[in-house]
PDB file of C-alpha atoms in Angstrom:
ATOM      1  CA  MET A   1      67.207  25.603 127.533  1.00  0.00           C
ATOM      2  CA  ALA A   2      64.436  28.161 127.223  1.00  0.00           C
ATOM      3  CA  ARG A   3      64.522  27.819 123.443  1.00  0.00           C
ATOM      4  CA  GLY A   4      63.997  24.070 123.719  1.00  0.00           C
ATOM      5  CA  GLN A   5      60.965  24.529 125.956  1.00  0.00           C
ATOM      6  CA  SER A   6      59.436  26.952 123.460  1.00  0.00           C
ATOM      7  CA  LEU A   7      59.812  24.456 120.636  1.00  0.00           C
ATOM      8  CA  ILE A   8      58.177  21.775 122.733  1.00  0.00           C
ATOM      9  CA  ILE A   9      55.222  24.034 123.554  1.00  0.00           C
ATOM     10  CA  LEU A  10      54.842  24.984 119.861  1.00  0.00           C
ATOM     11  CA  GLY A  11      54.871  21.356 118.814  1.00  0.00           C
ATOM     12  CA  VAL A  12      52.217  20.440 121.351  1.00  0.00           C
ATOM     13  CA  ALA A  13      50.032  23.336 120.165  1.00  0.00           C
ATOM     14  CA  ILE A  14      50.338  22.185 116.561  1.00  0.00           C
ATOM     15  CA  LEU A  15      49.368  18.654 117.509  1.00  0.00           C
ATOM     16  CA  LEU A  16      46.359  19.859 119.468  1.00  0.00           C
ATOM     17  CA  GLY A  17      45.266  22.027 116.530  1.00  0.00           C
ATOM     18  CA  LEU A  18      45.515  19.127 114.097  1.00  0.00           C
ATOM     19  CA  ALA A  19      43.555  16.928 116.484  1.00  0.00           C
ATOM     20  CA  ALA A  20      40.813  19.555 116.747  1.00  0.00           C
ATOM     21  CA  VAL A  21      40.555  19.848 112.952  1.00  0.00           C
ATOM     22  CA  PHE A  22      40.373  16.065 112.589  1.00  0.00           C
ATOM     23  CA  ILE A  23      37.642  15.768 115.219  1.00  0.00           C
ATOM     24  CA  ALA A  24      35.633  18.597 113.610  1.00  0.00           C
ATOM     25  CA  MET A  25      35.817  16.981 110.169  1.00  0.00           C
ATOM     26  CA  ARG A  26      34.659  13.657 111.604  1.00  0.00           C
ATOM     27  CA  TRP A  27      31.767  15.445 113.329  1.00  0.00           C
ATOM     28  CA  ILE A  28      30.584  17.336 110.249  1.00  0.00           C
ATOM     29  CA  ALA A  29      31.120  14.633 107.625  1.00  0.00           C
ATOM     30  CA  PRO A  30      28.236  12.314 108.711  1.00  0.00           C
ATOM     31  CA  SER A  31      25.762  15.217 108.596  1.00  0.00           C
ATOM     32  CA  ASP A  32      26.759  16.047 105.031  1.00  0.00           C
ATOM     33  CA  ASN A  33      26.470  12.423 104.003  1.00  0.00           C
ATOM     34  CA  SER A  34      23.029  12.070 105.564  1.00  0.00           C
ATOM     35  CA  ALA A  35      21.850  15.231 103.760  1.00  0.00           C
ATOM     36  CA  THR A  36      23.057  13.965 100.409  1.00  0.00           C
ATOM     37  CA  GLU A  37      21.377  10.639 101.047  1.00  0.00           C
ATOM     38  CA  PHE A  38      18.034  12.287 102.101  1.00  0.00           C
ATOM     39  CA  ARG A  39      17.622  14.498  99.036  1.00  0.00           C
ATOM     40  CA  PRO A  40      17.064  11.823  96.390  1.00  0.00           C
ATOM     41  CA  GLN A  41      14.855   9.803  98.721  1.00  0.00           C
ATOM     42  CA  GLY A  42      12.648  12.641 100.068  1.00  0.00           C
ATOM     43  CA  LEU A  43      12.004  14.710  96.913  1.00  0.00           C
ATOM     44  CA  ALA A  44      10.634  14.026  93.453  1.00  0.00           C
ATOM     45  CA  LYS A  45      10.164  16.085  90.307  1.00  0.00           C
ATOM     46  CA  ILE A  46       6.677  17.345  89.460  1.00  0.00           C
ATOM     47  CA  VAL A  47       5.300  19.458  86.598  1.00  0.00           C
ATOM     48  CA  VAL A  48       3.758  22.818  87.574  1.00  0.00           C
ATOM     49  CA  ALA A  49       2.472  25.805  85.625  1.00  0.00           C
ATOM     50  CA  ARG A  50       5.127  28.393  84.807  1.00  0.00           C
ATOM     51  CA  VAL A  51       2.459  31.078  84.214  1.00  0.00           C
ATOM     52  CA  PRO A  52      -1.306  31.275  84.949  1.00  0.00           C
ATOM     53  CA  LEU A  53      -3.278  29.109  82.497  1.00  0.00           C
ATOM     54  CA  ASP A  54      -6.904  29.934  81.669  1.00  0.00           C
ATOM     55  CA  MET A  55      -9.455  27.412  80.497  1.00  0.00           C
ATOM     56  CA  GLY A  56      -8.709  26.300  76.938  1.00  0.00           C
ATOM     57  CA  THR A  57      -5.002  27.210  77.068  1.00  0.00           C
ATOM     58  CA  PRO A  58      -2.810  24.582  75.326  1.00  0.00           C
ATOM     59  CA  ILE A  59      -0.121  22.996  77.488  1.00  0.00           C
ATOM     60  CA  THR A  60       3.264  23.805  75.922  1.00  0.00           C
ATOM     61  CA  GLU A  61       6.889  23.561  76.986  1.00  0.00           C
ATOM     62  CA  ALA A  62       6.963  27.312  77.597  1.00  0.00           C
ATOM     63  CA  SER A  63       4.000  27.216  79.993  1.00  0.00           C
ATOM     64  CA  ILE A  64       5.241  24.471  82.349  1.00  0.00           C
ATOM     65  CA  LYS A  65       8.314  23.626  84.415  1.00  0.00           C
ATOM     66  CA  LEU A  66       9.678  20.997  86.812  1.00  0.00           C
ATOM     67  CA  ILE A  67      10.169  21.602  90.535  1.00  0.00           C
ATOM     68  CA  ASP A  68      11.122  19.470  93.541  1.00  0.00           C
ATOM     69  CA  TYR A  69       8.158  18.190  95.517  1.00  0.00           C
ATOM     70  CA  PRO A  70       7.902  15.944  98.614  1.00  0.00           C
ATOM     71  CA  ALA A  71       7.730  12.414  97.255  1.00  0.00           C
ATOM     72  CA  SER A  72       5.412  11.287 100.046  1.00  0.00           C
ATOM     73  CA  ALA A  73       2.873  14.025  99.226  1.00  0.00           C
ATOM     74  CA  LEU A  74       2.596  13.810  95.435  1.00  0.00           C
ATOM     75  CA  PRO A  75      -1.032  14.610  94.437  1.00  0.00           C
ATOM     76  CA  ALA A  76      -2.998  12.071  92.425  1.00  0.00           C
ATOM     77  CA  GLY A  77      -2.812  12.665  88.681  1.00  0.00           C
ATOM     78  CA  ALA A  78       0.449  14.634  88.814  1.00  0.00           C
ATOM     79  CA  PHE A  79       2.984  14.505  85.960  1.00  0.00           C
ATOM     80  CA  THR A  80       6.672  13.854  86.622  1.00  0.00           C
ATOM     81  CA  THR A  81       8.069  14.798  83.176  1.00  0.00           C
ATOM     82  CA  THR A  82       7.215  17.614  80.774  1.00  0.00           C
ATOM     83  CA  ALA A  83       7.270  15.181  77.853  1.00  0.00           C
ATOM     84  CA  GLN A  84       4.130  13.505  79.218  1.00  0.00           C
ATOM     85  CA  LEU A  85       2.245  16.750  78.570  1.00  0.00           C
ATOM     86  CA  THR A  86       3.834  18.340  75.531  1.00  0.00           C
ATOM     87  CA  SER A  87       3.556  15.181  73.433  1.00  0.00           C
ATOM     88  CA  GLU A  88      -0.180  14.688  74.125  1.00  0.00           C
ATOM     89  CA  GLN A  89      -1.516  18.113  73.043  1.00  0.00           C
ATOM     90  CA  ARG A  90      -3.699  18.631  76.094  1.00  0.00           C
ATOM     91  CA  VAL A  91      -5.493  21.852  77.096  1.00  0.00           C
ATOM     92  CA  ALA A  92      -6.526  23.226  80.486  1.00  0.00           C
ATOM     93  CA  LEU A  93     -10.162  22.659  81.490  1.00  0.00           C
ATOM     94  CA  ASN A  94      -9.953  24.884  84.580  1.00  0.00           C
ATOM     95  CA  ARG A  95      -7.807  27.849  85.506  1.00  0.00           C
ATOM     96  CA  ILE A  96      -4.386  26.792  86.813  1.00  0.00           C
ATOM     97  CA  GLU A  97      -2.349  29.303  88.812  1.00  0.00           C
ATOM     98  CA  ALA A  98       1.405  29.801  88.469  1.00  0.00           C
ATOM     99  CA  ASN A  99       3.441  27.162  90.383  1.00  0.00           C
ATOM    100  CA  GLU A 100       0.303  25.061  90.869  1.00  0.00           C
ATOM    101  CA  PRO A 101       0.781  21.335  90.134  1.00  0.00           C
ATOM    102  CA  ILE A 102      -0.773  20.336  86.820  1.00  0.00           C
ATOM    103  CA  LEU A 103      -3.135  17.438  87.443  1.00  0.00           C
ATOM    104  CA  LEU A 104      -4.836  15.092  85.011  1.00  0.00           C
ATOM    105  CA  SER A 105      -8.262  16.074  86.375  1.00  0.00           C
ATOM    106  CA  LYS A 106      -7.724  19.653  85.157  1.00  0.00           C
ATOM    107  CA  LEU A 107      -6.732  18.693  81.614  1.00  0.00           C
ATOM    108  CA  SER A 108      -8.492  17.437  78.515  1.00  0.00           C
ATOM    109  CA  GLY A 109      -7.759  14.094  76.934  1.00  0.00           C
ATOM    110  CA  LYS A 110      -4.955  13.539  74.442  1.00  0.00           C
ATOM    111  CA  GLY A 111      -5.307  15.865  71.495  1.00  0.00           C
ATOM    112  CA  GLY A 112      -8.361  17.310  73.195  1.00  0.00           C
ATOM    113  CA  ARG A 113      -9.962  20.704  73.312  1.00  0.00           C
ATOM    114  CA  ALA A 114     -11.689  22.734  75.987  1.00  0.00           C
ATOM    115  CA  SER A 115     -15.023  20.912  76.114  1.00  0.00           C
ATOM    116  CA  ILE A 116     -17.645  21.342  78.798  1.00  0.00           C
ATOM    117  CA  SER A 117     -18.332  17.600  78.621  1.00  0.00           C
ATOM    118  CA  ALA A 118     -15.064  17.010  80.473  1.00  0.00           C
ATOM    119  CA  LEU A 119     -16.460  18.960  83.445  1.00  0.00           C
ATOM    120  CA  LEU A 120     -19.582  16.795  83.724  1.00  0.00           C
ATOM    121  CA  ASP A 121     -20.170  14.127  86.316  1.00  0.00           C
ATOM    122  CA  PRO A 122     -20.345  10.773  84.445  1.00  0.00           C
ATOM    123  CA  GLU A 123     -24.018  10.338  85.415  1.00  0.00           C
ATOM    124  CA  LYS A 124     -25.084  13.904  84.568  1.00  0.00           C
ATOM    125  CA  ARG A 125     -26.118  15.894  81.497  1.00  0.00           C
ATOM    126  CA  ALA A 126     -25.598  19.511  80.453  1.00  0.00           C
ATOM    127  CA  ALA A 127     -28.821  21.391  79.679  1.00  0.00           C
ATOM    128  CA  SER A 128     -29.207  25.068  78.779  1.00  0.00           C
ATOM    129  CA  VAL A 129     -32.058  27.370  79.792  1.00  0.00           C
ATOM    130  CA  ARG A 130     -32.969  30.848  78.566  1.00  0.00           C
ATOM    131  CA  VAL A 131     -32.418  33.624  81.108  1.00  0.00           C
ATOM    132  CA  ASN A 132     -32.196  37.410  81.139  1.00  0.00           C
ATOM    133  CA  ASP A 133     -31.136  40.132  83.554  1.00  0.00           C
ATOM    134  CA  MET A 134     -34.272  39.517  85.637  1.00  0.00           C
ATOM    135  CA  THR A 135     -34.549  35.717  85.579  1.00  0.00           C
ATOM    136  CA  GLY A 136     -30.764  35.272  85.808  1.00  0.00           C
ATOM    137  CA  VAL A 137     -30.321  37.043  89.185  1.00  0.00           C
ATOM    138  CA  GLY A 138     -29.130  40.230  87.522  1.00  0.00           C
ATOM    139  CA  GLY A 139     -26.107  38.482  85.994  1.00  0.00           C
ATOM    140  CA  PHE A 140     -24.638  37.477  89.369  1.00  0.00           C
ATOM    141  CA  VAL A 141     -24.920  33.745  88.626  1.00  0.00           C
ATOM    142  CA  LEU A 142     -21.448  32.518  87.618  1.00  0.00           C
ATOM    143  CA  PRO A 143     -19.961  29.134  86.618  1.00  0.00           C
ATOM    144  CA  GLY A 144     -19.579  26.934  89.681  1.00  0.00           C
ATOM    145  CA  ASP A 145     -22.518  28.481  91.560  1.00  0.00           C
ATOM    146  CA  ARG A 146     -25.559  26.479  92.644  1.00  0.00           C
ATOM    147  CA  VAL A 147     -29.121  27.560  91.910  1.00  0.00           C
ATOM    148  CA  ASP A 148     -32.763  26.572  92.211  1.00  0.00           C
ATOM    149  CA  VAL A 149     -34.843  26.578  89.013  1.00  0.00           C
ATOM    150  CA  LEU A 150     -38.320  28.150  89.280  1.00  0.00           C
ATOM    151  CA  ILE A 151     -41.144  27.785  86.756  1.00  0.00           C
ATOM    152  CA  THR A 152     -44.042  30.228  86.410  1.00  0.00           C
ATOM    153  CA  ARG A 153     -46.993  29.100  84.307  1.00  0.00           C
ATOM    154  CA  THR A 154     -50.723  29.649  83.834  1.00  0.00           C
ATOM    155  CA  LEU A 155     -53.034  26.713  84.465  1.00  0.00           C
ATOM    156  CA  PRO A 156     -55.870  26.385  81.925  1.00  0.00           C
ATOM    157  CA  GLY A 157     -59.331  26.481  83.419  1.00  0.00           C
ATOM    158  CA  GLU A 158     -60.061  27.569  86.975  1.00  0.00           C
ATOM    159  CA  GLY A 159     -59.968  31.172  85.758  1.00  0.00           C
ATOM    160  CA  ASP A 160     -56.520  30.744  84.139  1.00  0.00           C
ATOM    161  CA  ARG A 161     -54.721  30.627  87.504  1.00  0.00           C
ATOM    162  CA  THR A 162     -51.013  31.665  87.468  1.00  0.00           C
ATOM    163  CA  ILE A 163     -48.652  29.763  89.790  1.00  0.00           C
ATOM    164  CA  THR A 164     -44.925  29.432  90.529  1.00  0.00           C
ATOM    165  CA  ASP A 165     -43.228  26.158  91.542  1.00  0.00           C
ATOM    166  CA  ILE A 166     -39.687  25.082  92.446  1.00  0.00           C
ATOM    167  CA  LEU A 167     -38.796  22.788  89.554  1.00  0.00           C
ATOM    168  CA  LEU A 168     -35.231  21.785  90.553  1.00  0.00           C
ATOM    169  CA  GLN A 169     -33.055  22.408  93.622  1.00  0.00           C
ATOM    170  CA  ASN A 170     -29.299  22.703  94.207  1.00  0.00           C
ATOM    171  CA  ILE A 171     -28.236  22.589  90.544  1.00  0.00           C
ATOM    172  CA  ARG A 172     -24.623  23.338  89.587  1.00  0.00           C
ATOM    173  CA  VAL A 173     -24.052  25.996  86.936  1.00  0.00           C
ATOM    174  CA  LEU A 174     -21.573  24.735  84.339  1.00  0.00           C
ATOM    175  CA  GLY A 175     -21.433  27.812  82.147  1.00  0.00           C
ATOM    176  CA  ILE A 176     -22.923  31.201  81.376  1.00  0.00           C
ATOM    177  CA  ASP A 177     -23.382  31.793  77.639  1.00  0.00           C
ATOM    178  CA  GLN A 178     -20.095  30.406  76.239  1.00  0.00           C
ATOM    179  CA  GLN A 179     -18.135  31.105  79.444  1.00  0.00           C
ATOM    180  CA  ALA A 180     -17.349  28.041  81.573  1.00  0.00           C
ATOM    181  CA  SER A 181     -14.340  29.319  83.526  1.00  0.00           C
ATOM    182  CA  GLU A 182     -14.914  29.564  87.280  1.00  0.00           C
ATOM    183  CA  ASN A 183     -12.322  32.347  87.413  1.00  0.00           C
ATOM    184  CA  THR A 184     -14.969  34.839  86.249  1.00  0.00           C
ATOM    185  CA  ASP A 185     -15.717  37.205  89.132  1.00  0.00           C
ATOM    186  CA  LYS A 186     -17.737  39.998  87.479  1.00  0.00           C
ATOM    187  CA  PRO A 187     -21.523  39.969  86.953  1.00  0.00           C
ATOM    188  CA  VAL A 188     -22.477  39.620  83.298  1.00  0.00           C
ATOM    189  CA  VAL A 189     -25.948  39.945  81.760  1.00  0.00           C
ATOM    190  CA  VAL A 190     -26.417  36.705  79.842  1.00  0.00           C
ATOM    191  CA  LYS A 191     -28.944  34.952  77.619  1.00  0.00           C
ATOM    192  CA  THR A 192     -28.385  31.290  78.520  1.00  0.00           C
ATOM    193  CA  ALA A 193     -27.232  29.277  81.512  1.00  0.00           C
ATOM    194  CA  THR A 194     -25.922  25.718  81.180  1.00  0.00           C
ATOM    195  CA  LEU A 195     -26.807  23.500  84.136  1.00  0.00           C
ATOM    196  CA  GLU A 196     -25.606  20.074  85.289  1.00  0.00           C
ATOM    197  CA  VAL A 197     -28.694  17.877  85.698  1.00  0.00           C
ATOM    198  CA  SER A 198     -29.779  14.252  85.538  1.00  0.00           C
ATOM    199  CA  GLN A 199     -31.294  12.807  82.376  1.00  0.00           C
ATOM    200  CA  LEU A 200     -34.825  13.072  83.802  1.00  0.00           C
ATOM    201  CA  ASP A 201     -34.250  16.652  84.943  1.00  0.00           C
ATOM    202  CA  SER A 202     -33.037  17.601  81.475  1.00  0.00           C
ATOM    203  CA  GLN A 203     -36.397  16.401  80.120  1.00  0.00           C
ATOM    204  CA  LYS A 204     -38.207  18.470  82.747  1.00  0.00           C
ATOM    205  CA  LEU A 205     -36.253  21.576  81.737  1.00  0.00           C
ATOM    206  CA  ALA A 206     -37.055  21.072  78.053  1.00  0.00           C
ATOM    207  CA  LEU A 207     -40.772  20.697  78.771  1.00  0.00           C
ATOM    208  CA  ALA A 208     -40.866  23.533  81.296  1.00  0.00           C
ATOM    209  CA  GLN A 209     -39.481  26.004  78.759  1.00  0.00           C
ATOM    210  CA  GLN A 210     -42.404  25.203  76.465  1.00  0.00           C
ATOM    211  CA  VAL A 211     -45.190  25.609  79.026  1.00  0.00           C
ATOM    212  CA  GLY A 212     -43.913  28.491  81.161  1.00  0.00           C
ATOM    213  CA  SER A 213     -41.062  30.849  81.969  1.00  0.00           C
ATOM    214  CA  LEU A 214     -37.992  29.780  83.978  1.00  0.00           C
ATOM    215  CA  SER A 215     -35.968  31.820  86.442  1.00  0.00           C
ATOM    216  CA  LEU A 216     -32.958  31.085  88.672  1.00  0.00           C
ATOM    217  CA  ALA A 217     -32.553  31.600  92.427  1.00  0.00           C
ATOM    218  CA  LEU A 218     -28.937  31.724  93.623  1.00  0.00           C
ATOM    219  CA  ARG A 219     -28.139  29.477  96.611  1.00  0.00           C
ATOM    220  CA  HIS A 220     -25.491  29.867  99.308  1.00  0.00           C
ATOM    221  CA  ASN A 221     -22.428  27.753  98.502  1.00  0.00           C
ATOM    222  CA  GLY A 222     -22.699  25.883 101.795  1.00  0.00           C
ATOM    223  CA  ASN A 223     -26.429  25.195 101.525  1.00  0.00           C
ATOM    224  CA  MET A 224     -26.729  21.823  99.792  1.00  0.00           C
ATOM    225  CA  ALA A 225     -29.696  20.290 101.627  1.00  0.00           C
ATOM    226  CA  PRO A 226     -33.061  20.158  99.811  1.00  0.00           C
ATOM    227  CA  GLU A 227     -35.787  22.278 101.368  1.00  0.00           C
ATOM    228  CA  PRO A 228     -39.572  21.759 101.498  1.00  0.00           C
ATOM    229  CA  VAL A 229     -41.370  23.565  98.691  1.00  0.00           C
ATOM    230  CA  ARG A 230     -44.909  24.754  98.017  1.00  0.00           C
ATOM    231  CA  THR A 231     -46.810  26.217  95.098  1.00  0.00           C
ATOM    232  CA  VAL A 232     -47.284  30.006  95.169  1.00  0.00           C
ATOM    233  CA  SER A 233     -50.291  31.629  93.475  1.00  0.00           C
ATOM    234  CA  LEU A 234     -51.692  35.145  93.150  1.00  0.00           C
ATOM    235  CA  ASN A 235     -53.592  34.665  96.404  1.00  0.00           C
ATOM    236  CA  ASP A 236     -50.243  34.493  98.241  1.00  0.00           C
ATOM    237  CA  LEU A 237     -49.358  38.010  97.074  1.00  0.00           C
ATOM    238  CA  ARG A 238     -52.106  39.568  99.198  1.00  0.00           C
ATOM    239  CA  ASP A 239     -51.783  40.511 102.863  1.00  0.00           C
ATOM    240  CA  GLY A 240     -54.013  37.952 104.546  1.00  0.00           C
ATOM    241  CA  SER A 241     -54.540  40.017 107.730  1.00  0.00           C
ATOM    242  CA  SER A 242     -55.957  43.069 105.938  1.00  0.00           C
ATOM    243  CA  GLY A 243     -58.197  40.893 103.781  1.00  0.00           C
ATOM    244  CA  ALA A 244     -59.565  39.107 106.849  1.00  0.00           C
ATOM    245  CA  LEU A 245     -60.454  42.386 108.546  1.00  0.00           C
ATOM    246  CA  ALA A 246     -62.054  43.990 105.512  1.00  0.00           C
ATOM    247  CA  ALA A 247     -64.817  41.438 105.118  1.00  0.00           C
ATOM    248  CA  PRO A 248     -66.509  41.900 108.535  1.00  0.00           C
ATOM    249  CA  ALA A 249     -66.382  45.696 108.154  1.00  0.00           C
ATOM    250  CA  MET A 250     -68.147  45.448 104.824  1.00  0.00           C
ATOM    251  CA  PHE A 251     -70.888  43.268 106.244  1.00  0.00           C
ATOM    252  CA  GLN A 252     -71.177  45.530 109.271  1.00  0.00           C
ATOM    253  CA  ARG A 253     -71.789  48.604 107.123  1.00  0.00           C
ATOM    254  CA  ALA A 254     -74.347  46.691 105.109  1.00  0.00           C
ATOM    255  CA  SER A 255     -76.238  45.629 108.249  1.00  0.00           C
ATOM    256  CA  TYR A 256     -76.422  49.208 109.519  1.00  0.00           C
ATOM    257  CA  GLY A 257     -77.644  50.458 106.156  1.00  0.00           C
ATOM    258  CA  TYR A 258     -80.546  47.988 105.963  1.00  0.00           C
ATOM    259  CA  ARG A 259     -83.871  49.187 107.440  1.00  0.00           C
ATOM    260  CA  PRO A 260     -87.019  47.038 106.935  1.00  0.00           C
ATOM    261  CA  ARG A 261     -89.998  49.025 105.657  1.00  0.00           C
ATOM    262  CA  ALA A 262     -93.116  49.174 107.876  1.00  0.00           C
ATOM    263  CA  ARG A 263     -95.960  47.055 106.582  1.00  0.00           C
ATOM    264  CA  ARG A 264     -99.105  49.099 105.724  1.00  0.00           C
ATOM    265  CA  VAL A 265    -102.331  47.861 107.317  1.00  0.00           C
ATOM    266  CA  ASP A 266    -105.496  48.425 105.205  1.00  0.00           C
ATOM    267  CA  ASN A 267    -108.842  47.957 107.172  1.00  0.00           C
ATOM    268  CA  ALA A 268    -111.135  47.467 104.172  1.00  0.00           C
ATOM    269  CA  VAL A 269    -113.294  44.702 102.660  1.00  0.00           C
ATOM    270  CA  THR A 270    -113.938  44.231  98.945  1.00  0.00           C
ATOM    271  CA  ILE A 271    -117.272  42.608  97.881  1.00  0.00           C
ATOM    272  CA  VAL A 272    -117.736  41.378  94.299  1.00  0.00           C
ATOM    273  CA  ARG A 273    -121.264  41.090  92.774  1.00  0.00           C
ATOM    274  CA  GLY A 274    -121.153  39.719  89.243  1.00  0.00           C
ATOM    275  CA  LEU A 275    -118.921  42.028  87.277  1.00  0.00           C
ATOM    276  CA  GLU A 276    -118.946  44.806  89.869  1.00  0.00           C
ATOM    277  CA  SER A 277    -116.852  45.114  93.042  1.00  0.00           C
ATOM    278  CA  SER A 278    -117.418  47.375  96.021  1.00  0.00           C
ATOM    279  CA  LYS A 279    -114.970  48.322  98.780  1.00  0.00           C
ATOM    280  CA  TYR A 280    -116.167  49.050 102.329  1.00  0.00           C
ATOM    281  CA  SER A 281    -114.137  50.404 105.261  1.00  0.00           C
ATOM    282  CA  VAL A 282    -114.297  48.327 108.439  1.00  0.00           C
ATOM    283  CA  GLY A 283    -113.930  49.880 111.856  1.00  0.00           C
ATOM    284  CA  ILE A 284    -112.002  48.364 114.754  1.00  0.00           C
ATOM    285  CA  TYR A 285    -114.044  47.748 117.864  1.00  0.00           C
ATOM    286  CA  SER A 286    -112.999  46.754 121.288  1.00  0.00           C
ATOM    287  CA  GLY A 287    -114.363  43.616 122.869  1.00  0.00           C
ATOM    288  CA  ASN A 288    -116.491  45.459 125.432  1.00  0.00           C
TER     289      ASN A 288
END
């Protein structure tokens, strides 16, 4: 009798265990199915850089790879297959970091090369100016910075007056010498700076280099607004307060130094008779 009860209890336990396993499988199975359904819908393949790519680096199979990327957040100009890049012989126009998506805006055209023209705004021109360690802000101007262009020239006539004007404001630097990569972070003494300007401004730069000397003034990256300008001459180099005080002192010393001479009074009368003249002293008498 006791043995029969034990068998019954064992059978019930087995049934309960099987029921628990069945319920657990039914509970977990929908989650797995939903995960497998979400993956192909929520992710897409995108081409990224396998290693850091400097400007001018050719895009090859060894330098790129595919990774999963949220399909709803794909950046504009992204590539979804490596064949799109390797078959077109493109090169990088800007530095691309490892695992950074490779975008069309950072690449040259098909079969292209690293050309600064690809960095230009469609309405702009690239114009170069001569600079040195003094006029080029000591070499601290780098590609991507913004500068003001100053011109110093001597005006003919008027005593050959020398003046300095702001020729252009808020101009983007495209390159320094032959270096156009914005990844450069060390100051370099250079000979030329290539600037992004309008067609009219490029004419101004060409003329300005013939009539005077140009120099660059580095701007803060966040300062884009044009500022009022004025012409500076040699007179602006003097301290106006000391000059204003010096003039009265000079005139004051001159006034103290001047003493009018006393006029000499001669009480004499000269009488001329023919060719002879005679001089007689005249006394002063009172009216009494």
